[in-house]
Amino acid sequence: MVNYKDLGLVNTREMFAKAIDGGYAIPAFNFNNMEQLQAIIKACAETKSPVILQVSSGARKYANQTLLRYMAEGAVEYAKELGWEHPQICLHLDHGDTFELCKSCVDFGFSSVMIDGSSLPYEENIALTKQVVEYAHQFDVTVEAELGVLAGVEDDVVAEESHYTKPEEVIDFATRTGCDSLAISIGTSHGAYKFKPEQCTRDPKTGKLVPPPLAFDVLEEVEKKLPGFPIVLHGSSSVPQEYVDIINTHGGNLPDAVGIPEDQLRKAAKSAVCKINIDSDSRLAFTAAVRKVLAEKPGEFDPRKYCGPARDEMVKLYKHKIIEVLGSDGKAL
Ligand SMILES: [Zn+2]
């Protein structure tokens, strides 16, 4: 049993309270490898942004949960080395699907867990979430729950169709589960193909897909029901077209990849939305940089020579998100 406080990590409670008051959102970046973690910490140290490091079930399979946890512990020290005096770093389980998994993360030093019972019937989602909350709160670990279903593919989380969160359920759900934050479905979606072409319109000038807007009316209803309660948006990558273009012109094939426009996320960040999950965009930045190096220098075989530029590109992406989209820069001095 390790408590996250001994690792220099923080839970989400204070982060979220400040974010709601200040009208910004905390970045929740997934990590699977060293370069990604280095890029996240460097970007956050340089901008003094609080951050949520997320470990998904796919990351646990790929990189090993134990190794990822020790990497997060190392990240706190790395942040200090970079001159960030008081790093505010939360280590969060993304999409936990069982009580046992959430418990093992709490016991192992995670400072926050998500229990995703959104695919279960309503009463079962409440019962499972409540069980996780009762355990996690004993150790001051915060719990994110989910109501409503997001479409798309994220590691092991697959849903064909989305179902918007029903605002009439949120008070009952939050009260009975005791969860600390709530992920809702208002039209965001997992993955780099968030919308089918038939759901979008096409920009006549560029031929690119223009996605449908988020359901801000649902978000407003939720906010009215739960004033000041932290709301979370999953699946909020924007799928920058410059990365898609670099990938496609350097041997890749990502036709019609499309994400959530950044101006919509900026608008959401000013509301009760205080955690925005971004994963696909960093995968695209990484892949674009690697493809470019390998296409331009076919003789290159030192991974540092293409993972290094990929890391630099991710730092740029994370800083852009922090400063231009979420507004979390300067909030963890
Ligand atoms: Zn998610």
CSV table of C-alpha atoms and ligand atoms in Angstrom, one decimal:
chain,number,residue,atom,x,y,z
A,1,MET,CA,0.0,0.0,0.0
A,2,VAL,CA,1.5,3.3,-1.1
A,3,ASN,CA,-0.3,6.6,-0.7
A,4,TYR,CA,0.0,9.1,-3.6
A,5,LYS,CA,0.9,11.9,-1.2
A,6,ASP,CA,4.2,10.2,-0.4
A,7,LEU,CA,5.0,10.3,-4.1
A,8,GLY,CA,4.5,14.0,-4.4
A,9,LEU,CA,1.3,13.6,-6.4
A,10,VAL,CA,-2.0,15.5,-5.8
A,11,ASN,CA,-5.6,14.5,-6.3
A,12,THR,CA,-8.0,16.5,-8.4
A,13,ARG,CA,-10.1,18.2,-5.8
A,14,GLU,CA,-8.3,21.5,-5.4
A,15,MET,CA,-7.3,21.5,-9.1
A,16,PHE,CA,-10.9,21.4,-10.2
A,17,ALA,CA,-12.2,23.9,-7.6
A,18,LYS,CA,-9.7,26.4,-8.9
A,19,ALA,CA,-10.4,25.6,-12.5
A,20,ILE,CA,-14.1,26.2,-12.1
A,21,ASP,CA,-13.5,29.5,-10.3
A,22,GLY,CA,-10.9,30.6,-12.9
A,23,GLY,CA,-12.8,29.6,-16.0
A,24,TYR,CA,-10.2,27.2,-17.4
A,25,ALA,CA,-9.7,23.4,-17.7
A,26,ILE,CA,-7.0,21.0,-16.5
A,27,PRO,CA,-5.3,19.1,-19.3
A,28,ALA,CA,-5.6,15.3,-19.0
A,29,PHE,CA,-3.0,13.8,-21.2
A,30,ASN,CA,-2.6,10.0,-21.7
A,31,PHE,CA,0.9,8.5,-21.6
A,32,ASN,CA,2.3,5.2,-22.8
A,33,ASN,CA,6.0,5.8,-23.1
A,34,MET,CA,9.0,7.8,-21.9
A,35,GLU,CA,9.0,10.4,-24.7
A,36,GLN,CA,5.4,11.2,-24.2
A,37,LEU,CA,5.8,11.6,-20.5
A,38,GLN,CA,8.9,13.8,-20.9
A,39,ALA,CA,7.0,16.0,-23.4
A,40,ILE,CA,4.0,16.4,-21.1
A,41,ILE,CA,6.2,17.3,-18.1
A,42,LYS,CA,8.4,19.7,-20.1
A,43,ALA,CA,5.3,21.5,-21.5
A,44,CYS,CA,3.7,21.7,-18.1
A,45,ALA,CA,6.9,22.9,-16.3
A,46,GLU,CA,7.5,25.5,-19.0
A,47,THR,CA,3.9,26.8,-18.8
A,48,LYS,CA,3.4,26.1,-15.0
A,49,SER,CA,0.2,24.2,-15.8
A,50,PRO,CA,-1.4,21.6,-13.4
A,51,VAL,CA,-1.7,18.3,-15.2
A,52,ILE,CA,-3.5,15.0,-15.0
A,53,LEU,CA,-1.4,12.1,-16.3
A,54,GLN,CA,-3.7,9.4,-17.5
A,55,VAL,CA,-3.1,5.6,-17.7
A,56,SER,CA,-5.6,3.8,-19.9
A,57,SER,CA,-6.2,0.0,-20.0
A,58,GLY,CA,-4.3,0.0,-23.3
A,59,ALA,CA,-1.3,1.8,-21.7
A,60,ARG,CA,-1.3,-0.8,-18.9
A,61,LYS,CA,-1.1,-3.6,-21.4
A,62,TYR,CA,1.5,-1.9,-23.5
A,63,ALA,CA,3.8,-0.4,-21.0
A,64,ASN,CA,3.0,-2.2,-17.7
A,65,GLN,CA,1.1,-0.5,-14.9
A,66,THR,CA,4.0,-0.8,-12.4
A,67,LEU,CA,6.4,0.8,-14.8
A,68,LEU,CA,4.0,3.6,-15.6
A,69,ARG,CA,3.4,4.3,-11.9
A,70,TYR,CA,7.2,4.6,-11.2
A,71,MET,CA,7.5,6.8,-14.3
A,72,ALA,CA,4.9,9.1,-12.8
A,73,GLU,CA,6.8,9.2,-9.5
A,74,GLY,CA,9.9,10.1,-11.5
A,75,ALA,CA,8.0,12.7,-13.4
A,76,VAL,CA,7.5,14.7,-10.1
A,77,GLU,CA,11.3,14.8,-9.6
A,78,TYR,CA,11.9,15.6,-13.3
A,79,ALA,CA,9.5,18.5,-13.1
A,80,LYS,CA,11.4,19.9,-10.1
A,81,GLU,CA,14.7,19.5,-12.0
A,82,LEU,CA,13.2,21.6,-14.8
A,83,GLY,CA,12.6,24.4,-12.3
A,84,TRP,CA,9.0,23.8,-11.5
A,85,GLU,CA,9.0,24.4,-7.8
A,86,HIS,CA,5.6,23.1,-6.9
A,87,PRO,CA,4.5,20.7,-9.6
A,88,GLN,CA,0.8,19.8,-9.4
A,89,ILE,CA,0.7,16.4,-11.0
A,90,CYS,CA,-2.2,13.9,-10.7
A,91,LEU,CA,-1.9,10.3,-11.7
A,92,HIS,CA,-5.2,9.1,-12.9
A,93,LEU,CA,-6.7,5.8,-14.1
A,94,ASP,CA,-8.6,6.3,-17.3
A,95,HIS,CA,-11.6,4.2,-17.9
A,96,GLY,CA,-11.4,1.8,-15.0
A,97,ASP,CA,-14.0,-0.9,-15.6
A,98,THR,CA,-14.0,-2.9,-12.3
A,99,PHE,CA,-13.9,-2.2,-8.6
A,100,GLU,CA,-10.8,-4.5,-8.3
A,101,LEU,CA,-8.8,-2.5,-10.9
A,102,CYS,CA,-9.7,0.8,-9.2
A,103,LYS,CA,-8.8,-0.5,-5.8
A,104,SER,CA,-5.4,-1.8,-7.1
A,105,CYS,CA,-4.6,1.6,-8.5
A,106,VAL,CA,-5.6,3.4,-5.3
A,107,ASP,CA,-3.4,0.9,-3.3
A,108,PHE,CA,-0.5,1.5,-5.7
A,109,GLY,CA,-0.3,5.3,-5.5
A,110,PHE,CA,-2.7,6.7,-8.0
A,111,SER,CA,-4.2,9.9,-6.8
A,112,SER,CA,-7.4,9.7,-8.9
A,113,VAL,CA,-9.4,6.9,-10.6
A,114,MET,CA,-12.2,6.8,-13.2
A,115,ILE,CA,-14.8,4.1,-12.8
A,116,ASP,CA,-16.6,3.9,-16.1
A,117,GLY,CA,-19.9,2.2,-15.6
A,118,SER,CA,-21.5,4.1,-18.5
A,119,SER,CA,-22.3,1.0,-20.5
A,120,LEU,CA,-24.2,-0.6,-17.5
A,121,PRO,CA,-27.8,0.0,-16.7
A,122,TYR,CA,-28.3,3.2,-14.6
A,123,GLU,CA,-28.7,1.5,-11.2
A,124,GLU,CA,-25.7,-0.8,-11.7
A,125,ASN,CA,-23.6,2.2,-12.8
A,126,ILE,CA,-24.6,3.9,-9.5
A,127,ALA,CA,-23.8,0.8,-7.4
A,128,LEU,CA,-20.4,0.2,-8.9
A,129,THR,CA,-19.4,3.9,-8.8
A,130,LYS,CA,-20.5,4.2,-5.1
A,131,GLN,CA,-18.4,1.1,-4.2
A,132,VAL,CA,-15.3,2.7,-5.8
A,133,VAL,CA,-16.0,6.1,-4.2
A,134,GLU,CA,-16.4,4.5,-0.7
A,135,TYR,CA,-13.0,2.8,-1.1
A,136,ALA,CA,-11.1,5.6,-2.7
A,137,HIS,CA,-12.2,8.3,-0.4
A,138,GLN,CA,-10.7,6.5,2.6
A,139,PHE,CA,-7.4,7.4,1.1
A,140,ASP,CA,-8.4,10.8,-0.3
A,141,VAL,CA,-8.3,9.6,-3.8
A,142,THR,CA,-10.7,11.3,-6.1
A,143,VAL,CA,-13.2,9.5,-8.4
A,144,GLU,CA,-14.5,10.4,-11.8
A,145,ALA,CA,-17.6,8.7,-13.0
A,146,GLU,CA,-19.4,8.7,-16.4
A,147,LEU,CA,-23.0,9.1,-17.4
A,148,GLY,CA,-24.0,8.9,-21.1
A,149,VAL,CA,-22.1,7.1,-23.8
A,150,LEU,CA,-19.4,8.5,-26.1
A,151,ALA,CA,-19.0,7.0,-29.6
A,152,GLY,CA,-15.6,6.0,-31.0
A,153,VAL,CA,-12.7,3.7,-30.2
A,154,GLU,CA,-10.3,4.2,-27.3
A,155,ASP,CA,-8.2,1.2,-26.5
A,156,ASP,CA,-10.7,-1.3,-25.2
A,157,VAL,CA,-13.6,1.2,-25.0
A,158,VAL,CA,-15.7,0.8,-28.2
A,159,ALA,CA,-19.1,2.2,-28.8
A,160,GLU,CA,-20.9,2.5,-32.1
A,161,GLU,CA,-23.4,5.2,-31.1
A,162,SER,CA,-23.3,8.0,-28.6
A,163,HIS,CA,-26.1,8.7,-26.2
A,164,TYR,CA,-26.1,12.2,-24.7
A,165,THR,CA,-26.1,12.5,-20.9
A,166,LYS,CA,-29.6,13.0,-19.6
A,167,PRO,CA,-29.5,16.2,-17.5
A,168,GLU,CA,-32.4,15.0,-15.4
A,169,GLU,CA,-30.3,12.1,-14.1
A,170,VAL,CA,-27.2,14.0,-12.9
A,171,ILE,CA,-28.3,15.2,-9.5
A,172,ASP,CA,-29.5,11.8,-8.5
A,173,PHE,CA,-26.3,10.2,-9.8
A,174,ALA,CA,-23.9,12.6,-8.2
A,175,THR,CA,-25.7,12.6,-4.9
A,176,ARG,CA,-26.1,8.8,-4.6
A,177,THR,CA,-22.6,7.9,-5.8
A,178,GLY,CA,-20.6,10.7,-4.1
A,179,CYS,CA,-18.3,11.0,-7.2
A,180,ASP,CA,-16.0,13.9,-7.4
A,181,SER,CA,-16.4,14.7,-11.1
A,182,LEU,CA,-18.6,13.5,-13.9
A,183,ALA,CA,-17.7,12.7,-17.5
A,184,ILE,CA,-20.7,13.6,-19.8
A,185,SER,CA,-21.5,12.9,-23.4
A,186,ILE,CA,-22.3,16.0,-25.4
A,187,GLY,CA,-20.9,15.0,-28.8
A,188,THR,CA,-17.2,14.4,-28.2
A,189,SER,CA,-15.9,11.0,-29.3
A,190,HIS,CA,-12.9,8.8,-28.9
A,191,GLY,CA,-10.2,8.4,-31.6
A,192,ALA,CA,-9.1,10.2,-34.7
A,193,TYR,CA,-12.2,9.4,-36.7
A,194,LYS,CA,-14.8,11.1,-34.4
A,195,PHE,CA,-17.4,11.6,-37.1
A,196,LYS,CA,-18.5,9.8,-40.2
A,197,PRO,CA,-18.4,11.9,-43.3
A,198,GLU,CA,-22.2,11.9,-43.5
A,199,GLN,CA,-22.4,13.5,-40.1
A,200,CYS,CA,-20.3,16.4,-41.3
A,201,THR,CA,-20.4,19.1,-43.9
A,202,ARG,CA,-17.5,19.8,-46.2
A,203,ASP,CA,-15.6,23.1,-46.4
A,204,PRO,CA,-16.1,24.0,-50.1
A,205,LYS,CA,-12.6,25.7,-50.3
A,206,THR,CA,-10.4,23.0,-48.7
A,207,GLY,CA,-12.6,19.9,-49.1
A,208,LYS,CA,-12.0,19.1,-45.4
A,209,LEU,CA,-14.8,17.8,-43.2
A,210,VAL,CA,-16.5,20.2,-40.8
A,211,PRO,CA,-17.8,18.3,-37.7
A,212,PRO,CA,-21.2,18.9,-36.1
A,213,PRO,CA,-21.1,21.3,-33.1
A,214,LEU,CA,-21.1,20.0,-29.5
A,215,ALA,CA,-24.4,20.0,-27.6
A,216,PHE,CA,-23.8,23.0,-25.4
A,217,ASP,CA,-27.5,23.0,-24.5
A,218,VAL,CA,-27.0,19.7,-22.7
A,219,LEU,CA,-23.9,21.0,-21.0
A,220,GLU,CA,-25.8,24.1,-19.8
A,221,GLU,CA,-28.6,22.0,-18.5
A,222,VAL,CA,-26.1,19.8,-16.5
A,223,GLU,CA,-24.5,23.0,-15.1
A,224,LYS,CA,-27.8,24.3,-14.0
A,225,LYS,CA,-28.6,21.1,-12.2
A,226,LEU,CA,-25.2,20.8,-10.5
A,227,PRO,CA,-23.8,24.3,-10.1
A,228,GLY,CA,-20.0,24.3,-9.5
A,229,PHE,CA,-19.7,20.5,-10.0
A,230,PRO,CA,-16.6,19.4,-12.0
A,231,ILE,CA,-17.6,18.2,-15.5
A,232,VAL,CA,-15.2,16.2,-17.7
A,233,LEU,CA,-15.0,15.9,-21.5
A,234,HIS,CA,-13.5,12.7,-22.9
A,235,GLY,CA,-12.5,12.3,-26.6
A,236,SER,CA,-11.5,15.9,-27.0
A,237,SER,CA,-8.7,15.8,-29.5
A,238,SER,CA,-9.0,18.2,-32.4
A,239,VAL,CA,-7.1,16.1,-35.0
A,240,PRO,CA,-4.9,19.0,-36.3
A,241,GLN,CA,-5.1,18.9,-40.1
A,242,GLU,CA,-1.4,19.9,-40.4
A,243,TYR,CA,-0.4,16.6,-38.8
A,244,VAL,CA,-2.9,14.6,-40.8
A,245,ASP,CA,-1.4,16.2,-44.0
A,246,ILE,CA,2.2,15.5,-43.0
A,247,ILE,CA,1.3,11.9,-42.3
A,248,ASN,CA,-0.6,11.5,-45.6
A,249,THR,CA,2.2,13.1,-47.6
A,250,HIS,CA,4.9,11.0,-46.0
A,251,GLY,CA,3.5,7.5,-46.7
A,252,GLY,CA,0.5,7.5,-44.3
A,253,ASN,CA,-3.2,7.0,-45.0
A,254,LEU,CA,-5.6,8.8,-42.7
A,255,PRO,CA,-8.5,9.8,-45.0
A,256,ASP,CA,-11.1,12.1,-43.4
A,257,ALA,CA,-9.8,12.0,-39.9
A,258,VAL,CA,-11.6,14.7,-38.0
A,259,GLY,CA,-11.8,16.0,-34.4
A,260,ILE,CA,-13.4,18.6,-32.2
A,261,PRO,CA,-12.6,22.2,-33.2
A,262,GLU,CA,-10.5,24.0,-30.7
A,263,ASP,CA,-12.8,27.0,-30.4
A,264,GLN,CA,-15.5,24.7,-29.1
A,265,LEU,CA,-13.2,23.3,-26.5
A,266,ARG,CA,-12.1,26.8,-25.5
A,267,LYS,CA,-15.7,27.6,-24.9
A,268,ALA,CA,-16.3,24.5,-22.9
A,269,ALA,CA,-13.2,25.2,-20.8
A,270,LYS,CA,-14.7,28.4,-19.6
A,271,SER,CA,-17.7,26.6,-18.2
A,272,ALA,CA,-18.0,23.9,-15.5
A,273,VAL,CA,-15.9,21.6,-17.7
A,274,CYS,CA,-12.6,21.4,-15.8
A,275,LYS,CA,-10.9,18.4,-17.3
A,276,ILE,CA,-10.4,17.9,-21.0
A,277,ASN,CA,-8.9,14.6,-22.2
A,278,ILE,CA,-6.5,14.7,-25.1
A,279,ASP,CA,-4.8,11.6,-26.5
A,280,SER,CA,-5.2,11.2,-30.2
A,281,ASP,CA,-3.6,14.6,-31.0
A,282,SER,CA,-0.3,13.6,-29.3
A,283,ARG,CA,-0.3,10.3,-31.3
A,284,LEU,CA,-0.7,12.3,-34.5
A,285,ALA,CA,2.1,14.7,-33.5
A,286,PHE,CA,4.4,11.8,-32.7
A,287,THR,CA,3.5,9.9,-35.9
A,288,ALA,CA,3.8,12.9,-38.2
A,289,ALA,CA,7.3,13.7,-36.8
A,290,VAL,CA,8.5,10.1,-37.1
A,291,ARG,CA,7.2,9.7,-40.6
A,292,LYS,CA,8.8,13.0,-41.7
A,293,VAL,CA,12.3,12.0,-40.4
A,294,LEU,CA,12.1,8.5,-41.8
A,295,ALA,CA,10.9,9.7,-45.2
A,296,GLU,CA,13.5,12.4,-45.5
A,297,LYS,CA,16.4,10.4,-44.1
A,298,PRO,CA,15.9,6.8,-45.2
A,299,GLY,CA,19.3,5.8,-43.8
A,300,GLU,CA,18.3,6.8,-40.2
A,301,PHE,CA,18.1,3.8,-37.8
A,302,ASP,CA,18.8,5.4,-34.4
A,303,PRO,CA,15.4,5.7,-32.6
A,304,ARG,CA,16.6,8.8,-30.8
A,305,LYS,CA,16.9,10.5,-34.1
A,306,TYR,CA,13.2,10.1,-34.8
A,307,CYS,CA,11.7,9.8,-31.3
A,308,GLY,CA,13.6,13.0,-30.3
A,309,PRO,CA,11.9,15.2,-33.0
A,310,ALA,CA,8.6,13.4,-32.1
A,311,ARG,CA,9.1,14.4,-28.5
A,312,ASP,CA,9.8,18.0,-29.5
A,313,GLU,CA,6.6,18.1,-31.6
A,314,MET,CA,4.6,16.8,-28.7
A,315,VAL,CA,6.0,19.5,-26.4
A,316,LYS,CA,4.8,22.1,-29.0
A,317,LEU,CA,1.4,20.5,-29.2
A,318,TYR,CA,0.9,20.2,-25.4
A,319,LYS,CA,2.0,23.9,-24.9
A,320,HIS,CA,-0.4,25.0,-27.6
A,321,LYS,CA,-3.3,23.1,-25.9
A,322,ILE,CA,-2.4,24.5,-22.4
A,323,ILE,CA,-2.1,28.1,-23.5
A,324,GLU,CA,-4.5,28.5,-26.5
A,325,VAL,CA,-7.2,26.0,-25.7
A,326,LEU,CA,-7.5,25.1,-21.9
A,327,GLY,CA,-6.1,28.3,-20.4
A,328,SER,CA,-4.4,26.4,-17.6
A,329,ASP,CA,-1.0,28.1,-18.0
A,330,GLY,CA,0.4,29.9,-14.9
A,331,LYS,CA,-2.1,28.1,-12.6
A,332,ALA,CA,0.5,25.9,-10.8
A,333,LEU,CA,3.3,28.3,-9.9
B,1,ZN,ZN,-12.3,8.4,-22.6
